[in-house]
């Protein structure tokens, strides 16, 4: 190939002398000239069903560009490639990319059993020793029915918390509501940002599990996990024009980037069809509006299930993370794989609020499924944080004053280096040991546990004795499930179901039920929230009061209520927030209940002895009044 630069008339010749044919030479149909060459080793996992017969492609990204997506056609060392436990070697011809930074690898999802478990990818320049290869760990499924369902992954070099460095771009694509708007073609998208742009990426697996994508009037949601491209300024979207009904009417695209705290609105409202409008099947669109949303950060949560008999669970698992800057929402730990099996380790990437330095977490399951008991070994939480690190750099050379004297020197001066401090993004890891059952029929019967970090020195575990007093009036008891959340100076217990009482039948009229709640010490208690789920017939409940004993310092807190939690009583609320009062106030309330009261009204108009019903927190009175006298009868 000869390249002519017309401005200077310089000629550049690129020698090839090879076939570009799937049936000749090395079966490649792409060549880059001049060829530097990269030796790529793709390691398939050694677990059941890990191999694939799908077409695998790979793109190597470096400082000076990328190779583009190359099909991995001919393995240098295996006839049947990408089989369980295989290490397949491929040669990619490409110009020098400088330092290799990323690898994008995936497959087309075709064929039966196309799911693939990829251990890692190793990349080195042709001719270099294996010791200089850059390793890109994966250890994940590329399978629509496993893990997060993605069949393309972008990998970064080996290190701690490798999943934290990619940014999740959540794309909601709305198909128009006009006749024939749906498409059977493959849709792709490319994002352009201030720090760079992505490749064209096929949207293969939706987050909302809609099997038939891009149907009329419907919104499909996809997640792209890739490097940080900064603020998005435009996107390219289109389709491959395949299938019987390839034409597509695109209404709009919404792009959500929680890690940046941004939401982009891209209106389209046009056809992408060879036979409609301008005949284009792809289009660049620009955001009409950029909104600020709550900014989140990436967490990597690693959960290890114990290797004990029946240690796994099929229940749904949740967690909540607490730090010195607040707490996250309740986070669901789930994927498309069969999670939390005996002796396994699962890694979840989660976007959540930045809580600062983490000091505790709560993890629990909902008890659903057969064999819901779970033996939890450990939990690790990783996040990125800015820290000062020491970096070795070369000292700046000082100007030489006497060049003649320097020439006479025979020995070369050794390069001087210095250590400087720089602010960099580093991975911070918090380890939470557990080694206990979360099961109704094991140990203490609890399915929720609070964990402190391994290196914690300031906080300690505590237990709270919760005394719940149901009122004495008719119909005061309930068979509904009751939940409580206790708040203190140092966080809260989270909502706990009051399950195991000292009484077989809980929350009956005039009854005191005692429960135990284990949690990280909350300090002085500030309030509590108590509610029920309104299940069962006659779920209405009259709660008299709650008393909580802090077993660490033997302090009792009194929370008066004396109100209904019922949809057909009082104000119809099923939840109450209660604050603690002094014990003397509680005793005064008890004394008032024992004494009858005379209520005297003055300046009462002539009611002709009509009854007046009054409510007070203590009792109910019916008042009969006429122009001359007032009498009160305590009920």
PDB file of C-alpha atoms in Angstrom, residues 111-272:
ATOM      1  CA  UNK A 111     -25.223 -20.617  19.402  1.00  0.00           C
ATOM      2  CA  UNK A 112     -26.489 -22.950  22.077  1.00  0.00           C
ATOM      3  CA  UNK A 113     -24.664 -22.612  25.381  1.00  0.00           C
ATOM      4  CA  UNK A 114     -22.899 -19.462  24.249  1.00  0.00           C
ATOM      5  CA  UNK A 115     -22.330 -18.287  27.825  1.00  0.00           C
ATOM      6  CA  UNK A 116     -18.628 -17.917  28.668  1.00  0.00           C
ATOM      7  CA  UNK A 117     -16.700 -17.607  31.935  1.00  0.00           C
ATOM      8  CA  UNK A 118     -13.559 -15.574  31.309  1.00  0.00           C
ATOM      9  CA  UNK A 119     -10.744 -15.753  33.853  1.00  0.00           C
ATOM     10  CA  UNK A 120      -8.363 -13.181  32.415  1.00  0.00           C
ATOM     11  CA  UNK A 121      -6.659 -11.747  29.324  1.00  0.00           C
ATOM     12  CA  UNK A 122      -2.886 -11.257  29.059  1.00  0.00           C
ATOM     13  CA  UNK A 123      -1.356  -8.893  26.477  1.00  0.00           C
ATOM     14  CA  UNK A 124       2.280  -8.405  25.478  1.00  0.00           C
ATOM     15  CA  UNK A 125       4.116  -7.090  22.461  1.00  0.00           C
ATOM     16  CA  UNK A 126       5.285  -9.788  20.070  1.00  0.00           C
ATOM     17  CA  UNK A 127       8.817 -10.860  20.948  1.00  0.00           C
ATOM     18  CA  UNK A 128       8.642  -9.785  24.570  1.00  0.00           C
ATOM     19  CA  UNK A 129       8.898 -12.364  27.372  1.00  0.00           C
ATOM     20  CA  UNK A 130       5.739 -13.540  29.127  1.00  0.00           C
ATOM     21  CA  UNK A 131       6.917 -11.866  32.328  1.00  0.00           C
ATOM     22  CA  UNK A 132       6.261  -8.465  30.721  1.00  0.00           C
ATOM     23  CA  UNK A 133       2.653  -9.306  29.789  1.00  0.00           C
ATOM     24  CA  UNK A 134      -0.036  -6.992  31.162  1.00  0.00           C
ATOM     25  CA  UNK A 135      -2.720  -8.991  32.957  1.00  0.00           C
ATOM     26  CA  UNK A 136      -6.388  -7.996  32.766  1.00  0.00           C
ATOM     27  CA  UNK A 137      -8.430 -10.037  35.301  1.00  0.00           C
ATOM     28  CA  UNK A 138     -12.110 -10.732  34.722  1.00  0.00           C
ATOM     29  CA  UNK A 139     -13.315 -13.831  36.633  1.00  0.00           C
ATOM     30  CA  UNK A 140     -16.885 -13.196  35.469  1.00  0.00           C
ATOM     31  CA  UNK A 141     -19.517 -14.608  33.171  1.00  0.00           C
ATOM     32  CA  UNK A 142     -20.199 -13.154  29.769  1.00  0.00           C
ATOM     33  CA  UNK A 143     -23.664 -14.680  29.616  1.00  0.00           C
ATOM     34  CA  UNK A 144     -27.194 -13.304  29.303  1.00  0.00           C
ATOM     35  CA  UNK A 145     -28.363 -15.676  32.054  1.00  0.00           C
ATOM     36  CA  UNK A 146     -25.514 -15.258  34.549  1.00  0.00           C
ATOM     37  CA  UNK A 147     -24.008 -12.478  36.662  1.00  0.00           C
ATOM     38  CA  UNK A 148     -25.327  -9.101  35.371  1.00  0.00           C
ATOM     39  CA  UNK A 149     -26.291 -10.540  31.961  1.00  0.00           C
ATOM     40  CA  UNK A 150     -23.627  -8.648  29.977  1.00  0.00           C
ATOM     41  CA  UNK A 151     -21.755 -10.367  27.124  1.00  0.00           C
ATOM     42  CA  UNK A 152     -19.139  -7.628  26.655  1.00  0.00           C
ATOM     43  CA  UNK A 153     -16.715  -6.501  29.348  1.00  0.00           C
ATOM     44  CA  UNK A 154     -14.123  -3.765  29.558  1.00  0.00           C
ATOM     45  CA  UNK A 155     -11.116  -4.864  31.622  1.00  0.00           C
ATOM     46  CA  UNK A 156      -8.454  -2.831  33.408  1.00  0.00           C
ATOM     47  CA  UNK A 157      -4.986  -4.043  34.492  1.00  0.00           C
ATOM     48  CA  UNK A 158      -4.683  -6.263  37.570  1.00  0.00           C
ATOM     49  CA  UNK A 159      -4.964  -4.487  40.880  1.00  0.00           C
ATOM     50  CA  UNK A 160      -7.209  -4.041  43.874  1.00  0.00           C
ATOM     51  CA  UNK A 161     -10.866  -3.195  43.226  1.00  0.00           C
ATOM     52  CA  UNK A 162     -10.636  -3.338  39.425  1.00  0.00           C
ATOM     53  CA  UNK A 163     -14.404  -2.944  38.982  1.00  0.00           C
ATOM     54  CA  UNK A 164     -14.399   0.424  40.742  1.00  0.00           C
ATOM     55  CA  UNK A 165     -12.601   2.296  37.979  1.00  0.00           C
ATOM     56  CA  UNK A 166     -15.272   1.890  35.291  1.00  0.00           C
ATOM     57  CA  UNK A 167     -18.308   4.156  35.123  1.00  0.00           C
ATOM     58  CA  UNK A 168     -21.834   2.881  34.614  1.00  0.00           C
ATOM     59  CA  UNK A 169     -23.827   4.655  31.876  1.00  0.00           C
ATOM     60  CA  UNK A 170     -27.537   3.773  32.139  1.00  0.00           C
ATOM     61  CA  UNK A 171     -29.322   4.286  28.821  1.00  0.00           C
ATOM     62  CA  UNK A 172     -33.131   4.358  28.590  1.00  0.00           C
ATOM     63  CA  UNK A 173     -34.278   4.154  24.950  1.00  0.00           C
ATOM     64  CA  UNK A 174     -37.894   4.916  24.136  1.00  0.00           C
ATOM     65  CA  UNK A 175     -39.359   3.593  20.881  1.00  0.00           C
ATOM     66  CA  UNK A 176     -42.016   5.808  19.334  1.00  0.00           C
ATOM     67  CA  UNK A 177     -45.732   5.103  19.551  1.00  0.00           C
ATOM     68  CA  UNK A 178     -46.407   5.308  15.806  1.00  0.00           C
ATOM     69  CA  UNK A 179     -47.476   2.530  13.467  1.00  0.00           C
ATOM     70  CA  UNK A 180     -44.574   0.192  12.602  1.00  0.00           C
ATOM     71  CA  UNK A 181     -42.168   1.884  15.032  1.00  0.00           C
ATOM     72  CA  UNK A 182     -40.634  -1.348  16.423  1.00  0.00           C
ATOM     73  CA  UNK A 183     -37.452  -2.913  15.062  1.00  0.00           C
ATOM     74  CA  UNK A 184     -35.968  -6.419  14.938  1.00  0.00           C
ATOM     75  CA  UNK A 185     -32.509  -5.086  14.123  1.00  0.00           C
ATOM     76  CA  UNK A 186     -29.527  -4.824  16.487  1.00  0.00           C
ATOM     77  CA  UNK A 187     -29.213  -1.359  18.016  1.00  0.00           C
ATOM     78  CA  UNK A 188     -25.825   0.170  18.832  1.00  0.00           C
ATOM     79  CA  UNK A 189     -24.708   3.326  20.596  1.00  0.00           C
ATOM     80  CA  UNK A 190     -21.502   5.344  20.831  1.00  0.00           C
ATOM     81  CA  UNK A 191     -20.908   8.025  23.480  1.00  0.00           C
ATOM     82  CA  UNK A 192     -18.738  11.116  22.991  1.00  0.00           C
ATOM     83  CA  UNK A 193     -17.364  12.896  26.063  1.00  0.00           C
ATOM     84  CA  UNK A 194     -14.849  15.535  27.050  1.00  0.00           C
ATOM     85  CA  UNK A 195     -12.239  12.883  27.932  1.00  0.00           C
ATOM     86  CA  UNK A 196     -12.761  10.646  24.915  1.00  0.00           C
ATOM     87  CA  UNK A 197     -15.359   8.479  23.235  1.00  0.00           C
ATOM     88  CA  UNK A 198     -16.419   4.846  23.400  1.00  0.00           C
ATOM     89  CA  UNK A 199     -16.568   2.288  20.631  1.00  0.00           C
ATOM     90  CA  UNK A 200     -19.816   1.427  18.892  1.00  0.00           C
ATOM     91  CA  UNK A 201     -21.470  -0.928  21.378  1.00  0.00           C
ATOM     92  CA  UNK A 202     -24.316  -3.309  20.567  1.00  0.00           C
ATOM     93  CA  UNK A 203     -27.110  -3.088  23.177  1.00  0.00           C
ATOM     94  CA  UNK A 204     -27.545  -6.815  23.718  1.00  0.00           C
ATOM     95  CA  UNK A 205     -28.988  -7.306  27.226  1.00  0.00           C
ATOM     96  CA  UNK A 206     -31.506  -5.001  28.918  1.00  0.00           C
ATOM     97  CA  UNK A 207     -31.678  -4.280  32.637  1.00  0.00           C
ATOM     98  CA  UNK A 208     -35.472  -4.528  32.724  1.00  0.00           C
ATOM     99  CA  UNK A 209     -35.429  -8.053  31.214  1.00  0.00           C
ATOM    100  CA  UNK A 210     -37.674  -7.317  28.251  1.00  0.00           C
ATOM    101  CA  UNK A 211     -36.874 -10.219  25.925  1.00  0.00           C
ATOM    102  CA  UNK A 212     -38.153  -8.589  22.763  1.00  0.00           C
ATOM    103  CA  UNK A 213     -36.447  -5.216  22.523  1.00  0.00           C
ATOM    104  CA  UNK A 214     -37.442  -1.937  20.857  1.00  0.00           C
ATOM    105  CA  UNK A 215     -41.181  -2.597  20.641  1.00  0.00           C
ATOM    106  CA  UNK A 216     -43.694   0.175  19.879  1.00  0.00           C
ATOM    107  CA  UNK A 217     -44.190   2.639  22.751  1.00  0.00           C
ATOM    108  CA  UNK A 218     -41.830   0.812  25.097  1.00  0.00           C
ATOM    109  CA  UNK A 219     -38.711   1.897  27.002  1.00  0.00           C
ATOM    110  CA  UNK A 220     -35.688  -0.427  27.117  1.00  0.00           C
ATOM    111  CA  UNK A 221     -32.958   0.187  29.705  1.00  0.00           C
ATOM    112  CA  UNK A 222     -29.326  -0.840  29.191  1.00  0.00           C
ATOM    113  CA  UNK A 223     -26.112  -0.353  31.194  1.00  0.00           C
ATOM    114  CA  UNK A 224     -22.724   0.280  29.608  1.00  0.00           C
ATOM    115  CA  UNK A 225     -19.773  -0.213  31.963  1.00  0.00           C
ATOM    116  CA  UNK A 226     -16.764   1.547  30.474  1.00  0.00           C
ATOM    117  CA  UNK A 227     -13.992   4.054  31.178  1.00  0.00           C
ATOM    118  CA  UNK A 228     -14.795   7.576  32.346  1.00  0.00           C
ATOM    119  CA  UNK A 229     -15.353   9.786  29.285  1.00  0.00           C
ATOM    120  CA  UNK A 230     -16.240  12.858  31.350  1.00  0.00           C
ATOM    121  CA  UNK A 231     -19.254  15.006  30.564  1.00  0.00           C
ATOM    122  CA  UNK A 232     -21.172  13.604  27.589  1.00  0.00           C
ATOM    123  CA  UNK A 233     -21.673  16.077  24.745  1.00  0.00           C
ATOM    124  CA  UNK A 234     -23.393  13.870  22.139  1.00  0.00           C
ATOM    125  CA  UNK A 235     -24.156  10.279  21.208  1.00  0.00           C
ATOM    126  CA  UNK A 236     -24.433   8.214  18.064  1.00  0.00           C
ATOM    127  CA  UNK A 237     -27.293   5.720  17.917  1.00  0.00           C
ATOM    128  CA  UNK A 238     -28.403   3.452  15.102  1.00  0.00           C
ATOM    129  CA  UNK A 239     -29.051  -0.137  14.062  1.00  0.00           C
ATOM    130  CA  UNK A 240     -27.504  -2.748  11.769  1.00  0.00           C
ATOM    131  CA  UNK A 241     -30.528  -2.810   9.400  1.00  0.00           C
ATOM    132  CA  UNK A 242     -30.991  -6.566   9.841  1.00  0.00           C
ATOM    133  CA  UNK A 243     -34.192  -8.558  10.172  1.00  0.00           C
ATOM    134  CA  UNK A 244     -37.599  -8.506   8.507  1.00  0.00           C
ATOM    135  CA  UNK A 245     -38.650  -5.304  10.243  1.00  0.00           C
ATOM    136  CA  UNK A 246     -35.411  -3.345  10.507  1.00  0.00           C
ATOM    137  CA  UNK A 247     -36.916   0.151  10.311  1.00  0.00           C
ATOM    138  CA  UNK A 248     -37.179   1.885  13.705  1.00  0.00           C
ATOM    139  CA  UNK A 249     -38.823   5.042  15.027  1.00  0.00           C
ATOM    140  CA  UNK A 250     -36.690   6.414  17.869  1.00  0.00           C
ATOM    141  CA  UNK A 251     -38.576   8.736  20.190  1.00  0.00           C
ATOM    142  CA  UNK A 252     -35.925   9.708  22.757  1.00  0.00           C
ATOM    143  CA  UNK A 253     -32.865   8.615  24.736  1.00  0.00           C
ATOM    144  CA  UNK A 254     -32.256   9.308  28.405  1.00  0.00           C
ATOM    145  CA  UNK A 255     -28.730   8.852  29.772  1.00  0.00           C
ATOM    146  CA  UNK A 256     -28.202   8.529  33.523  1.00  0.00           C
ATOM    147  CA  UNK A 257     -24.662   8.752  34.982  1.00  0.00           C
ATOM    148  CA  UNK A 258     -25.007   8.510  38.797  1.00  0.00           C
ATOM    149  CA  UNK A 259     -21.228   8.612  39.419  1.00  0.00           C
ATOM    150  CA  UNK A 260     -21.161  12.055  37.753  1.00  0.00           C
ATOM    151  CA  UNK A 261     -24.496  13.155  39.212  1.00  0.00           C
ATOM    152  CA  UNK A 262     -25.836  13.927  35.719  1.00  0.00           C
ATOM    153  CA  UNK A 263     -28.896  13.060  33.655  1.00  0.00           C
ATOM    154  CA  UNK A 264     -28.956  13.817  29.909  1.00  0.00           C
ATOM    155  CA  UNK A 265     -32.083  14.138  27.778  1.00  0.00           C
ATOM    156  CA  UNK A 266     -31.672  13.396  24.049  1.00  0.00           C
ATOM    157  CA  UNK A 267     -34.824  14.024  21.973  1.00  0.00           C
ATOM    158  CA  UNK A 268     -35.006  12.310  18.587  1.00  0.00           C
ATOM    159  CA  UNK A 269     -38.550  11.658  17.371  1.00  0.00           C
ATOM    160  CA  UNK A 270     -37.470  10.440  13.943  1.00  0.00           C
ATOM    161  CA  UNK A 271     -37.222   7.365  11.718  1.00  0.00           C
ATOM    162  CA  UNK A 272     -34.031   5.342  11.390  1.00  0.00           C
TER     163      UNK A 272
END
